Short mmCIF file of C-alpha atoms in Angstrom, two decimals:
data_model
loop_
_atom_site.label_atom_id
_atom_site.label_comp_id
_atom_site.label_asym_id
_atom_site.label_seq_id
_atom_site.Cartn_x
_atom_site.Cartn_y
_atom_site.Cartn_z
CA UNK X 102 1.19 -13.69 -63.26
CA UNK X 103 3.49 -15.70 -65.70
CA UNK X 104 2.86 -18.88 -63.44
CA UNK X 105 -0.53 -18.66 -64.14
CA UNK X 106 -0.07 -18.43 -68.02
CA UNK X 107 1.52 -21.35 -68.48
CA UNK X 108 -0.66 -23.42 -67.08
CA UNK X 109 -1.73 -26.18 -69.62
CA UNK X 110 1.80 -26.89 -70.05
CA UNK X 111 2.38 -27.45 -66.19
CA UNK X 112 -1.31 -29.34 -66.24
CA UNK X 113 0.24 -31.59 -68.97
CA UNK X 114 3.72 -32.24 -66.24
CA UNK X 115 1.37 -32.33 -63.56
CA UNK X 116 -0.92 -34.75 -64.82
CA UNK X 117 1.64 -37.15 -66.60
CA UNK X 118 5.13 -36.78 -66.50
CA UNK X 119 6.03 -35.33 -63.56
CA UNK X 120 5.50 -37.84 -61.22
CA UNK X 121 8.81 -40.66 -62.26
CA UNK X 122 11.13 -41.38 -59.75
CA UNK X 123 9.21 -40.78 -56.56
CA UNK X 124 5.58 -41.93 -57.51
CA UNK X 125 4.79 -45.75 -56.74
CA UNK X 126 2.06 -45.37 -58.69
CA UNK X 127 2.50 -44.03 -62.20
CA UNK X 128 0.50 -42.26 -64.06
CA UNK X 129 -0.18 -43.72 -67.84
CA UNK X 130 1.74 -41.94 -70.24
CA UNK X 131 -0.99 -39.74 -72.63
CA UNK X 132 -3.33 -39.25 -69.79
CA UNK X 133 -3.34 -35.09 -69.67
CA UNK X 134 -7.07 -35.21 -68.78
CA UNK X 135 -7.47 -33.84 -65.18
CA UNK X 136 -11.05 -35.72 -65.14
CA UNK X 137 -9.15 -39.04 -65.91
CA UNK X 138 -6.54 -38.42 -63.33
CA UNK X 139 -8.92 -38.51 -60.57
CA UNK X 140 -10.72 -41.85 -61.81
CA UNK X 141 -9.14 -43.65 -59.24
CA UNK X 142 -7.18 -43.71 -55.75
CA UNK X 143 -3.98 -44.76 -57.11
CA UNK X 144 -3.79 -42.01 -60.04
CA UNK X 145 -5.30 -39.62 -57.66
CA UNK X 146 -2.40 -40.27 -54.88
CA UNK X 147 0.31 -40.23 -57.96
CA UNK X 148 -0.88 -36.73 -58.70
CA UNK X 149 -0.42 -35.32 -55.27
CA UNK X 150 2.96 -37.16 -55.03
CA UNK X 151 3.89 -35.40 -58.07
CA UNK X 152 3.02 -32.08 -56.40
CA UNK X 153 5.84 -33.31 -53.73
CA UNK X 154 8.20 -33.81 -56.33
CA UNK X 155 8.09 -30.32 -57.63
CA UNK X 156 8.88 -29.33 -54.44
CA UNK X 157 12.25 -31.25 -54.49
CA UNK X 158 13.36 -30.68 -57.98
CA UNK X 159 12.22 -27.07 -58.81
CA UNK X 160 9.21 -27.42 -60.19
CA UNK X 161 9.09 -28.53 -63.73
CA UNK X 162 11.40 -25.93 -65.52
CA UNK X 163 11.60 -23.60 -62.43
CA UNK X 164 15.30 -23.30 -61.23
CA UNK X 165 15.25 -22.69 -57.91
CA UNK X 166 14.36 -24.72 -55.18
CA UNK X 167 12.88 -22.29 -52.00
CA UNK X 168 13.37 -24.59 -49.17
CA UNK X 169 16.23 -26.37 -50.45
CA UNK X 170 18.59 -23.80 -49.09
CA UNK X 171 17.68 -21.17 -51.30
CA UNK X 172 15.73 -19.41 -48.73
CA UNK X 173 18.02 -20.60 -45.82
CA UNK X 174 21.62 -18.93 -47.79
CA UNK X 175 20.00 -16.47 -49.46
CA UNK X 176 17.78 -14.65 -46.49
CA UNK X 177 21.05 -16.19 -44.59
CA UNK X 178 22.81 -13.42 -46.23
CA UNK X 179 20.26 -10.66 -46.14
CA UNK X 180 20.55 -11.03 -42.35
CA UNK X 181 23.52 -11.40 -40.35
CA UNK X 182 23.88 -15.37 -39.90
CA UNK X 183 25.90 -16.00 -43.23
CA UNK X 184 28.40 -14.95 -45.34
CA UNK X 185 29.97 -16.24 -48.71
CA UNK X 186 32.80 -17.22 -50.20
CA UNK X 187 32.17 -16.36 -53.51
CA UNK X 188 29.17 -15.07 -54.17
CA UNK X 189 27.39 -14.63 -57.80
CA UNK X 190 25.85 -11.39 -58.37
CA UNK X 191 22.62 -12.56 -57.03
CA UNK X 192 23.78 -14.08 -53.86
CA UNK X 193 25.64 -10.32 -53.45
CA UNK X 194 22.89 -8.48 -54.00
CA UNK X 195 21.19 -9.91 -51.26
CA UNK X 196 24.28 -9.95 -48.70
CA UNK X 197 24.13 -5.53 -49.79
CA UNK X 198 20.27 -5.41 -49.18
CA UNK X 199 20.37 -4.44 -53.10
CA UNK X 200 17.85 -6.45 -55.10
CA UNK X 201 16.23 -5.82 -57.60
CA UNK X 202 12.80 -6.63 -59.59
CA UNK X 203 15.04 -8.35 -62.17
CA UNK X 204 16.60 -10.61 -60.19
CA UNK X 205 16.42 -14.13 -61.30
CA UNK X 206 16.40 -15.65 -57.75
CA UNK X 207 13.23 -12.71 -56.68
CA UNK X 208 11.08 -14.32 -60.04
CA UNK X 209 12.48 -17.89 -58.90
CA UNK X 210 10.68 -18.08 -55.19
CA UNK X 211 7.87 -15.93 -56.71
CA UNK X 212 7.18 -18.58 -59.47
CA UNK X 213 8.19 -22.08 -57.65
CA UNK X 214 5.62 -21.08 -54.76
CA UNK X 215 3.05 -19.76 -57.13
CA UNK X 216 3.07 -23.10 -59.07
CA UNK X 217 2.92 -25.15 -55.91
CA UNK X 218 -0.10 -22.56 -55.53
CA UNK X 219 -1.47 -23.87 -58.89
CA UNK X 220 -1.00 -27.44 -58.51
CA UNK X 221 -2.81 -27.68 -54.98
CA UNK X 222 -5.41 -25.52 -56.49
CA UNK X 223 -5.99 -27.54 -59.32
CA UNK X 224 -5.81 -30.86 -57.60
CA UNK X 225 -8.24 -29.33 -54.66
CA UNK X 226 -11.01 -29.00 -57.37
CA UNK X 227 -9.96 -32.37 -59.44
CA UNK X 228 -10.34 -34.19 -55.53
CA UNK X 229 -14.17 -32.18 -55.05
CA UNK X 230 -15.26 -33.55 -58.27
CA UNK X 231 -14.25 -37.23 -58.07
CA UNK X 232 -16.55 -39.88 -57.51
CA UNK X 233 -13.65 -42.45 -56.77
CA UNK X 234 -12.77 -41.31 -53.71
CA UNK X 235 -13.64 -42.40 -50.44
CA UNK X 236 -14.37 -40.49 -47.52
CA UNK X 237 -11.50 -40.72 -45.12
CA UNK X 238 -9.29 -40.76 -48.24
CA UNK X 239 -10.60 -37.85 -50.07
CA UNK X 240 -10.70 -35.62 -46.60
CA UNK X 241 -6.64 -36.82 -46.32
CA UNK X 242 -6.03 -35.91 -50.01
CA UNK X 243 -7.80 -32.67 -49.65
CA UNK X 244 -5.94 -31.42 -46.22
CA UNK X 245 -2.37 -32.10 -47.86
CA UNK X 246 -3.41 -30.28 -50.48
CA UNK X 247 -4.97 -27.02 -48.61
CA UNK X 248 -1.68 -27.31 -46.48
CA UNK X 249 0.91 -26.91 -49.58
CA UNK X 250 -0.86 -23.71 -50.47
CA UNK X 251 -0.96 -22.25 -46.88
CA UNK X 252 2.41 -22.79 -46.88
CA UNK X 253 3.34 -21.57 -49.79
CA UNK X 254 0.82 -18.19 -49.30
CA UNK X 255 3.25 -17.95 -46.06
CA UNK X 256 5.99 -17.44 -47.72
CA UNK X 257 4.82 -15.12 -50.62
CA UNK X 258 3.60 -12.94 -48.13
CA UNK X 259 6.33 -13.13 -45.62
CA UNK X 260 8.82 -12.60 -48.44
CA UNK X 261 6.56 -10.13 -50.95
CA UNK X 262 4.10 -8.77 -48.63
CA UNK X 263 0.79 -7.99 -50.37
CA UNK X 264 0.04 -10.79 -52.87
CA UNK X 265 -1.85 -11.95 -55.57
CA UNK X 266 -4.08 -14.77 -53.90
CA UNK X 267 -5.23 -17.52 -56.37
CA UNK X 268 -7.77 -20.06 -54.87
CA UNK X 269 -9.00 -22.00 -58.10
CA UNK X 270 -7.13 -23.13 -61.10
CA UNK X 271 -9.15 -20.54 -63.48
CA UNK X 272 -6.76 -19.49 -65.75
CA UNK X 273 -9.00 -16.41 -67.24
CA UNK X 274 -9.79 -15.36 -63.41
CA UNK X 275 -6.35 -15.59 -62.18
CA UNK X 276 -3.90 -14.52 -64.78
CA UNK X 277 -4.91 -10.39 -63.92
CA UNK X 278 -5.47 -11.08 -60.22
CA UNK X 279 -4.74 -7.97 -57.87
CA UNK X 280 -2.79 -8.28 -54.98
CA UNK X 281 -4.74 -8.77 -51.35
CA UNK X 282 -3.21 -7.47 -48.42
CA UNK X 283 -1.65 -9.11 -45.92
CA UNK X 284 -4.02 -9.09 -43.30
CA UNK X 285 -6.13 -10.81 -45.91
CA UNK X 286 -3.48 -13.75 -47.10
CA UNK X 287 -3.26 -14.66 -43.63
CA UNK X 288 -6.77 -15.20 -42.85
CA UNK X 289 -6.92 -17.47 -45.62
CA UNK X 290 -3.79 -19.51 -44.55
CA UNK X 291 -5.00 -19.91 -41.44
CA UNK X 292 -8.47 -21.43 -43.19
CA UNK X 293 -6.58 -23.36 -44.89
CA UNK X 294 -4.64 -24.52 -42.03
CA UNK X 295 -7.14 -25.16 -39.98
CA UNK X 296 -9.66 -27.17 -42.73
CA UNK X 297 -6.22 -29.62 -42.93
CA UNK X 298 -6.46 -30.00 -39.20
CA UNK X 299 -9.79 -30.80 -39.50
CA UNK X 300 -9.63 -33.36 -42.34
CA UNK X 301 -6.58 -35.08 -42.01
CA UNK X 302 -6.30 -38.50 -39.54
CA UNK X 303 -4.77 -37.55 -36.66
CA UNK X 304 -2.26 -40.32 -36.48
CA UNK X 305 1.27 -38.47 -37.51
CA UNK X 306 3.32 -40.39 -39.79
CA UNK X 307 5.88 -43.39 -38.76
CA UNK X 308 9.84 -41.67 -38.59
CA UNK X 309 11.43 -42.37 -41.99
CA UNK X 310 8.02 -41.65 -43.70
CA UNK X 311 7.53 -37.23 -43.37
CA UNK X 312 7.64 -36.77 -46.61
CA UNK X 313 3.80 -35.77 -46.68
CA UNK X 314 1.75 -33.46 -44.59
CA UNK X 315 -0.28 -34.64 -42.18
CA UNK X 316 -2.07 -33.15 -39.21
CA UNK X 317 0.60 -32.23 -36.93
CA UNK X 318 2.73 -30.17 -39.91
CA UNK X 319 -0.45 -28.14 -40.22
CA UNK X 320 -0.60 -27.42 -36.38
CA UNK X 321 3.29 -26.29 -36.65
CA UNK X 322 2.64 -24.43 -39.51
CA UNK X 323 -0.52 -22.75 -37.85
CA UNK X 324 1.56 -22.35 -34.36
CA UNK X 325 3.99 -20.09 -36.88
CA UNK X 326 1.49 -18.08 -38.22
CA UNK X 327 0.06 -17.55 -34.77
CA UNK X 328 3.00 -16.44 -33.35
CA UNK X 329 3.62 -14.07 -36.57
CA UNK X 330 0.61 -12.71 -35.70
CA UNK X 331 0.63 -12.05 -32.43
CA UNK X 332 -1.70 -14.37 -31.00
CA UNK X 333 0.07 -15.92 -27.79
CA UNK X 334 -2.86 -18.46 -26.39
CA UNK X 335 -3.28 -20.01 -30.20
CA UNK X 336 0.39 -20.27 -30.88
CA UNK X 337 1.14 -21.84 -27.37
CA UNK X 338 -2.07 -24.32 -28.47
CA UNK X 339 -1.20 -25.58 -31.74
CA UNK X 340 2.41 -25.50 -30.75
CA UNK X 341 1.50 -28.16 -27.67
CA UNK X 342 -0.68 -30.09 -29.95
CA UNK X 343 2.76 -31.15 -31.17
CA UNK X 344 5.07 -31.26 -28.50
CA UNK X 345 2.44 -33.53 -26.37
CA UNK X 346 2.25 -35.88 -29.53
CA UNK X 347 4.44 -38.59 -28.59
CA UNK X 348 5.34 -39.85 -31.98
CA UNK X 349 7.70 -36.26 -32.05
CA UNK X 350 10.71 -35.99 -29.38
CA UNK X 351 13.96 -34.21 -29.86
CA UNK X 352 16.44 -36.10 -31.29
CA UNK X 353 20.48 -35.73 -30.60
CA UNK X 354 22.36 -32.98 -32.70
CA UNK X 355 23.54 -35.16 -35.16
CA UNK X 356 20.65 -36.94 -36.04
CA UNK X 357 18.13 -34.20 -36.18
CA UNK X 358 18.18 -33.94 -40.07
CA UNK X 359 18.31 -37.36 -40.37
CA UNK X 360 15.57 -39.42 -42.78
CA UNK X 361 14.44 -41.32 -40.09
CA UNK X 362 13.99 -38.39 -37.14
CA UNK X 363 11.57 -38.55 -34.62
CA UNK X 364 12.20 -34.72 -34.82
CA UNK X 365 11.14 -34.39 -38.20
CA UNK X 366 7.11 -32.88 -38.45
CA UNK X 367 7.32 -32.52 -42.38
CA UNK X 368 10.56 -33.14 -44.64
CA UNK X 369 11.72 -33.00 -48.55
CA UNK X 370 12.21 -36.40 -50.13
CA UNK X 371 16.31 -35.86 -51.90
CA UNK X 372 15.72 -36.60 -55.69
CA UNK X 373 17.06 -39.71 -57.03
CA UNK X 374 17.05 -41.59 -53.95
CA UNK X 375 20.16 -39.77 -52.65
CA UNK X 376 21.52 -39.85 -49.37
CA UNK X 377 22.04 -36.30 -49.72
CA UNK X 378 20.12 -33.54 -49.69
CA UNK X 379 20.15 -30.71 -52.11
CA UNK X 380 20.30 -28.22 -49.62
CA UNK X 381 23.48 -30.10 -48.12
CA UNK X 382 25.33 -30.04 -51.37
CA UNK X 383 24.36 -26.22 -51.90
CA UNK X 384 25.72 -24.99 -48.46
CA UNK X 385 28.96 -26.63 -48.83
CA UNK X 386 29.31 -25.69 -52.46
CA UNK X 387 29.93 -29.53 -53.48
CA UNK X 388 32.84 -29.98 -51.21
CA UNK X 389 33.13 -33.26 -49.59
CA UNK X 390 32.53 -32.57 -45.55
CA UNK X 391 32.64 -28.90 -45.74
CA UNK X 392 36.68 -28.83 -46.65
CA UNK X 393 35.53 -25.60 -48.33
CA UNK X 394 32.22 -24.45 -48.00
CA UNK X 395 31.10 -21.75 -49.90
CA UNK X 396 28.08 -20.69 -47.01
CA UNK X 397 30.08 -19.52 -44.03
CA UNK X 398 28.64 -18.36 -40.63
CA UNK X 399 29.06 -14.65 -40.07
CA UNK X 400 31.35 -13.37 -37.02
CA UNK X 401 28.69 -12.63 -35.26
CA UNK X 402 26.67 -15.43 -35.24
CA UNK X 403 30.09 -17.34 -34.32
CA UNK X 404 29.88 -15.02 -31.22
CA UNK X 405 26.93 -16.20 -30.10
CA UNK X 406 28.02 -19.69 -29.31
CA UNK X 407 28.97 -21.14 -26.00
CA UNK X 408 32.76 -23.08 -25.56
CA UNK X 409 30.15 -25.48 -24.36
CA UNK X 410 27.67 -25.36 -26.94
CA UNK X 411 27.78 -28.78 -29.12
CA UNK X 412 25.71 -27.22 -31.91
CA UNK X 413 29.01 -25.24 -32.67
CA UNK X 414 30.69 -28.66 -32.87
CA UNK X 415 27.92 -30.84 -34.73
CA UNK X 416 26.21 -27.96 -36.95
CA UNK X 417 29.35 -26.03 -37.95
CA UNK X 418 32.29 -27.29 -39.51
CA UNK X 419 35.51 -25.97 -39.68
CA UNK X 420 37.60 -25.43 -43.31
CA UNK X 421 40.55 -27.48 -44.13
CA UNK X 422 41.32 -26.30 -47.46
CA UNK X 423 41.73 -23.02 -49.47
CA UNK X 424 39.66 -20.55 -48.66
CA UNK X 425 37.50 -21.87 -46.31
CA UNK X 426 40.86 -22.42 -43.90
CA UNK X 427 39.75 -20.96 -40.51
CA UNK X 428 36.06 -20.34 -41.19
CA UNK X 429 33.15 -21.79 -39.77
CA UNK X 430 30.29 -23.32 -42.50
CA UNK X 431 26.50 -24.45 -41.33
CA UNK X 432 26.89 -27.91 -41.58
CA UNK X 433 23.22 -29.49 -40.18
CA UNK X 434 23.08 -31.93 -42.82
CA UNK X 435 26.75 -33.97 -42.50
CA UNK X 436 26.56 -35.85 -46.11
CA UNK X 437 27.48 -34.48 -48.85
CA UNK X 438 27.85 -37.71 -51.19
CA UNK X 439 26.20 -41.19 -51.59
CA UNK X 440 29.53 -42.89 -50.80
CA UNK X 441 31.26 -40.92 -48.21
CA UNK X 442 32.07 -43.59 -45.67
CA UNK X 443 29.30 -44.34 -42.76
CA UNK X 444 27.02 -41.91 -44.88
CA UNK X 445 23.37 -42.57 -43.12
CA UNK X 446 20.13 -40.93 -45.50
CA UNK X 447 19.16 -37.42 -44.70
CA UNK X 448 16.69 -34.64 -45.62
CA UNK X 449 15.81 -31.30 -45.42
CA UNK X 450 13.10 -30.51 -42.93
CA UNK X 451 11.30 -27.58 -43.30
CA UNK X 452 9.15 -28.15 -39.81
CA UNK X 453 10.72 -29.89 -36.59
CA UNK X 454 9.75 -29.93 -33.17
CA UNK X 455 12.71 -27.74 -32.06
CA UNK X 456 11.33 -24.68 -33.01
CA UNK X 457 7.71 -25.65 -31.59
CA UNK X 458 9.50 -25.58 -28.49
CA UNK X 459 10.92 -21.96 -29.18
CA UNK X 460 7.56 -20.86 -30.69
CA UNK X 461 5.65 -21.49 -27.26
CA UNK X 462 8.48 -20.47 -25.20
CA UNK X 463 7.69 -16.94 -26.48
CA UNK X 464 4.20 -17.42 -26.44
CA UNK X 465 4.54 -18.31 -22.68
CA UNK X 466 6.72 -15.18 -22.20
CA UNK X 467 4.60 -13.08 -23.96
CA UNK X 468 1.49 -13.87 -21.44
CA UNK X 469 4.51 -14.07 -18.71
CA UNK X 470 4.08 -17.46 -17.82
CA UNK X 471 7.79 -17.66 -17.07
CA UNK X 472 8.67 -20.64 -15.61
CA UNK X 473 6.54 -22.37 -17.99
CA UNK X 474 8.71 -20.16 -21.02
CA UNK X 475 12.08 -21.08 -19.19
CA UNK X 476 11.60 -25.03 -19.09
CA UNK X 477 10.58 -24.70 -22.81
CA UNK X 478 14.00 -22.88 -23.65
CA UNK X 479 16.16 -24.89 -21.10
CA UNK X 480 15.19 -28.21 -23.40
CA UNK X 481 16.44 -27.13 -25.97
CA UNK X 482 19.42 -25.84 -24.18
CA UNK X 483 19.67 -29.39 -22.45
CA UNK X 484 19.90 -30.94 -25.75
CA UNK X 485 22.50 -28.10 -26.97
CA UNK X 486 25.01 -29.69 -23.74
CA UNK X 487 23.65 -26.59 -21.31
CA UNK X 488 23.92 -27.74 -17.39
CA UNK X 489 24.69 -26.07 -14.28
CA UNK X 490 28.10 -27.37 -14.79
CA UNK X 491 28.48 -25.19 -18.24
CA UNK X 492 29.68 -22.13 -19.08
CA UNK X 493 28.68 -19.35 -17.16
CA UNK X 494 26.83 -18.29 -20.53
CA UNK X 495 25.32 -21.61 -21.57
CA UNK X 496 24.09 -22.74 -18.05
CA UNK X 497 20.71 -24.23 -17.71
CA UNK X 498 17.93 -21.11 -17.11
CA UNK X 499 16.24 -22.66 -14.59
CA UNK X 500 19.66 -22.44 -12.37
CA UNK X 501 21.66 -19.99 -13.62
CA UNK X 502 18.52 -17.29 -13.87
CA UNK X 503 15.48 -18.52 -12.33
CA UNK X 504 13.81 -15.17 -11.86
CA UNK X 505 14.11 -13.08 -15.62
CA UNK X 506 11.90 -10.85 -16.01
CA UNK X 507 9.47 -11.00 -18.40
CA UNK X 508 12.10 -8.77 -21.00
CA UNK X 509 14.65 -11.19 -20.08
CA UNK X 510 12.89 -14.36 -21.20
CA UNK X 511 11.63 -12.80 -24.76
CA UNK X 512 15.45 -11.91 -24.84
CA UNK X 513 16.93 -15.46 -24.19
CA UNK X 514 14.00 -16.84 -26.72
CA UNK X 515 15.51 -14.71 -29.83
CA UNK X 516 18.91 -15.43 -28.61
CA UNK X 517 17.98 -19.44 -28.53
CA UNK X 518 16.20 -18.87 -32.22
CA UNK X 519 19.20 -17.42 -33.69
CA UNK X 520 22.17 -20.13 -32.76
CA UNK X 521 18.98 -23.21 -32.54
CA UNK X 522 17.61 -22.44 -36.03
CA UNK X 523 20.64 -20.61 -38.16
CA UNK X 524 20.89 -21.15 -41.76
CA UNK X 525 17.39 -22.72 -41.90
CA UNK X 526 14.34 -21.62 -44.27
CA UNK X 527 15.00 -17.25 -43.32
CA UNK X 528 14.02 -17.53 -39.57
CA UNK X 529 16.42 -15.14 -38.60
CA UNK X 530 15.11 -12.67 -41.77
CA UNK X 531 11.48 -12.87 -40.54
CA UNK X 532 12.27 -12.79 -37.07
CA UNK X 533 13.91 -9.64 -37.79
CA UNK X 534 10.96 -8.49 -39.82
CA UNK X 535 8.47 -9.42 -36.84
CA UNK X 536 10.85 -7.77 -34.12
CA UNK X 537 8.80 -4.64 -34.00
CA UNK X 538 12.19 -2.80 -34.28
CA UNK X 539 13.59 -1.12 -37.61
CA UNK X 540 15.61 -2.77 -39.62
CA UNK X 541 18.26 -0.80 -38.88
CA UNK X 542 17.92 -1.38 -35.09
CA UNK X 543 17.82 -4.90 -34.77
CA UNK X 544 20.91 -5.38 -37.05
CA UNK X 545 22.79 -2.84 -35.22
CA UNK X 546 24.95 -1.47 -38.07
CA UNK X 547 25.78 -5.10 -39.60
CA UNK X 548 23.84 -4.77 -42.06
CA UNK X 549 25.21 -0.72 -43.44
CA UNK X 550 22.99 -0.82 -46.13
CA UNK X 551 19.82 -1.99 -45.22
CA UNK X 552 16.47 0.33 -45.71
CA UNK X 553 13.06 -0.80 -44.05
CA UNK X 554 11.65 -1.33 -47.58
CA UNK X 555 14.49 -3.99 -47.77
CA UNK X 556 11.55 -5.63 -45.47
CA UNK X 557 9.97 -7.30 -48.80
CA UNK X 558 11.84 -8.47 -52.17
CA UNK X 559 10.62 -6.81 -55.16
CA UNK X 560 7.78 -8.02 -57.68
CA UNK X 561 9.05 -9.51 -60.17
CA UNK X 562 9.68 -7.66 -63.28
CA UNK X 563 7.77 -10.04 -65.64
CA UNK X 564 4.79 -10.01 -63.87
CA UNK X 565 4.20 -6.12 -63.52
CA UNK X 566 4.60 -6.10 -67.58
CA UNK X 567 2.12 -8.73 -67.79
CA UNK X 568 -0.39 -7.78 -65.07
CA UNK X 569 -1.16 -4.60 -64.91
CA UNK X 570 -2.79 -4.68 -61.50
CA UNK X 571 0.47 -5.45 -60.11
CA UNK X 572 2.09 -2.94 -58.07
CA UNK X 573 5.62 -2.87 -57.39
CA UNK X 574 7.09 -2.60 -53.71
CA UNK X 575 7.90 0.52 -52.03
CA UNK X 576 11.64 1.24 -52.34
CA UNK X 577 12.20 -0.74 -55.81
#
């Protein structure tokens, strides 16, 4: 894999350089020994922060940015929640279902997540050899660590399929690695998942401070991959271990992607100190307040909101110049500068409690516990402005239908998915995937072009010349 062959010159970023703006503790310029690094707390800590950093800015020379919308527009478009106004030939291909292995934005997620990969991997076996380390603080250091590369295995398997799986930072072992199957990547998330439950304090984070991982983003993440796989009782579990955590509650609309959200389970720190977020300034294509936004929603996502539902009012926001005149862009995050008036600090949040609430409502449904699935939906209907004084199509469940069947319930779930978590990190895509339906079925001809092999991007180009135990995706 071409992450994996450049990796003294990442060790040298990693190590050094590439923890300036949002490290409080620096590392000394010079220092490119790993052995060094892990000397101390403070130089150990500034190592994993720089890890976080990658994840904001691109990761050392990478480009692209997955969870900074890149993977919300993108798999946006490969669905049928977004459109574009102007879309470069990479953003097109995916709105056709037409990629290909030479794609610039396929090798971009393949190599951002493979470095986070390499970093964690790296640091995992620095933390194991250090002598500096306490305890409590090594078992911390150690679960943040296992949790950035079960999250980033997620991905590359929900987005690739069958992976390579690197779990040391052997250069000589790794750089020829054969893909393991799915089946296989998942097992290993969810040990990695669950050794980060295991070793991290269970105290979650202060609001303002979710820039890390802690406990409680492993048992979302793990509630996700639970419900991915199938496994109803586990999701609903790790799923409650959240929702019962008081330090989490649902926040109004407008403050939900705020810094300081009690919403927030894990977030993205904005480079520079910004009150904007990257992703905010990608899905309005740098217009100030959406006047033009370049990410639109599709018509039939608009469909799918109630008169009465306020996330059409406080997540959307309608054009007032050129193009974007009459069209509807995803606006969760509101600022778009540093000094638009009133601007209050906001980040992209990858996990939030709002979809734990959606995971176990399907769990629930799935082992028809109904009632129990219905008050899970209806709160985050509630929050949305649904009452029994609302539209006859945005009433509150429990009123308007108290006695769904089981099909009905799994059927208000997807429908609460799609307008509660639009434009946000490809849930619709791999909800879609996960449906148990073709392709071609659960888009219901809005998507002409799409194959089921349009299921998984393509392997990179690069890496099948340079590993030849690569194979490429069916279809590509």
């Amino acid at each position: 894999m071409r992450i994996l062959k450049i990796c003294i010159a990442i060790s040298m970023l990693f190590f050094a350089s590439g923890c300036e703006e949002s490290l409080e503790v620096k590392i000394p310029a010079g220092v490119y020994d790993a052995e060094k690094v892990f000397q101390s707390k403070e130089s150990t800590e500034a190592a994993l922060r720089g890890i976080y950093q990658s994840m904001t800015t691109g990761g050392f020379s990478f480009k692209v940015n997955p969870f900074l919308a890149v993977i919300g527009g993108n798999f946006g478009l490969a669905s049928d929640e977004l459109i574009h106004a102007g879309p470069s030939q990479e953003q097109q291909l995916f709105l056709e279902n037409n990629l290909n292995s030479l794609s610039s934005t396929v090798s971009g997620i393949w190599s951002s997540f493979y470095s986070y990969i390499y970093q964690s991997n790296r640091f995992i076996e620095g933390v194991k050899r250090s002598t500096a380390l306490d305890e409590p603080t090594r078992n911390n250091l150690l679960g943040e660590a296992y949790f950035i590369r079960a999250i980033s295995l997620f991905y590359l398997t929900n987005i690739y399929g069958d992976i390579p799986m690197p779990l040391t930072a052997d250069y000589n072992q790794n750089s020829q690695l054969a893909s393991s199957d799915q089946q296989s990547i998942y097992k290993q998330v969810v040990s990695d998942l669950q050794y980060a439950i295991s070793a991290m304090t269970a105290s979650a984070p202060e609001a303002g401070n979710r820039y890390r991982a802690s406990q409680a983003a492993a048992d979302a993440l793990l509630a996700r991959v639970y419900l991915y796989q199938k496994d109803w009782s586990l999701a609903a579990q790790h799923a409650s271990a959240v929702i019962d955590n008081e330090a989490f509650v649902l926040e109004t609309l407008r403050t939900v992607f705020t810094a300081a959200s009690k919403e927030a389970i894990w977030q993205l720190a904005n480079p520079g100190g910004n009150l904007y977020s990257i992703e905010a300034a990608t899905m309005s294509g740098n217009y100030a307040n959406y006047a033009n936004g370049t990410y639109r929603l599709s018509p039939f996502l608009l469909d799918q909101f109630s008169v009465d539902d306020q996330r059409l009012a406080l997540w959307t926001k309608l054009g007032t110049s050129g193009s974007g005149i009459g069209t509807r862009a995803p606006r969760k995050l509101w600022v778009t500068g540093n000094a638009e008036p009133g601007a209050v600090k906001e980040a992209t949040t990858p996990l939030r409690l709002a979809e734990l609430y959606l995971i176990r409502a399907e769990a629930y449904a799935q082992q028809n516990k109904l009632p129990q699935a219905i008050g899970d939906i209806d709160a985050i209907r509630a929050r949305a402005g649904a009452s029994d004084q609302a539209d006859a199509d945005f009433r509150l469940l429990s009123v308007a239908h108290p006695q769904a069947s089981q099909a009905q319930v799994l059927a208000y779930v997807q429908q609460e998915r799609l307008r509660e978590l639009f434009s946000e990190q490809g849930h619709r895509w791999f909800d879609a995937k996960r449906s148990g339906v073709p392709l071609t079925t659960f888009f219901q001809g809005r998507k002409p072009d799409i194959a089921q092999t349009d299921q998984f991007l393509p392997i990179p180009e690069n890496d099948l010349q340079t590993n030849n135990k690569l194979t490429q995706n069916e279809g590509y």
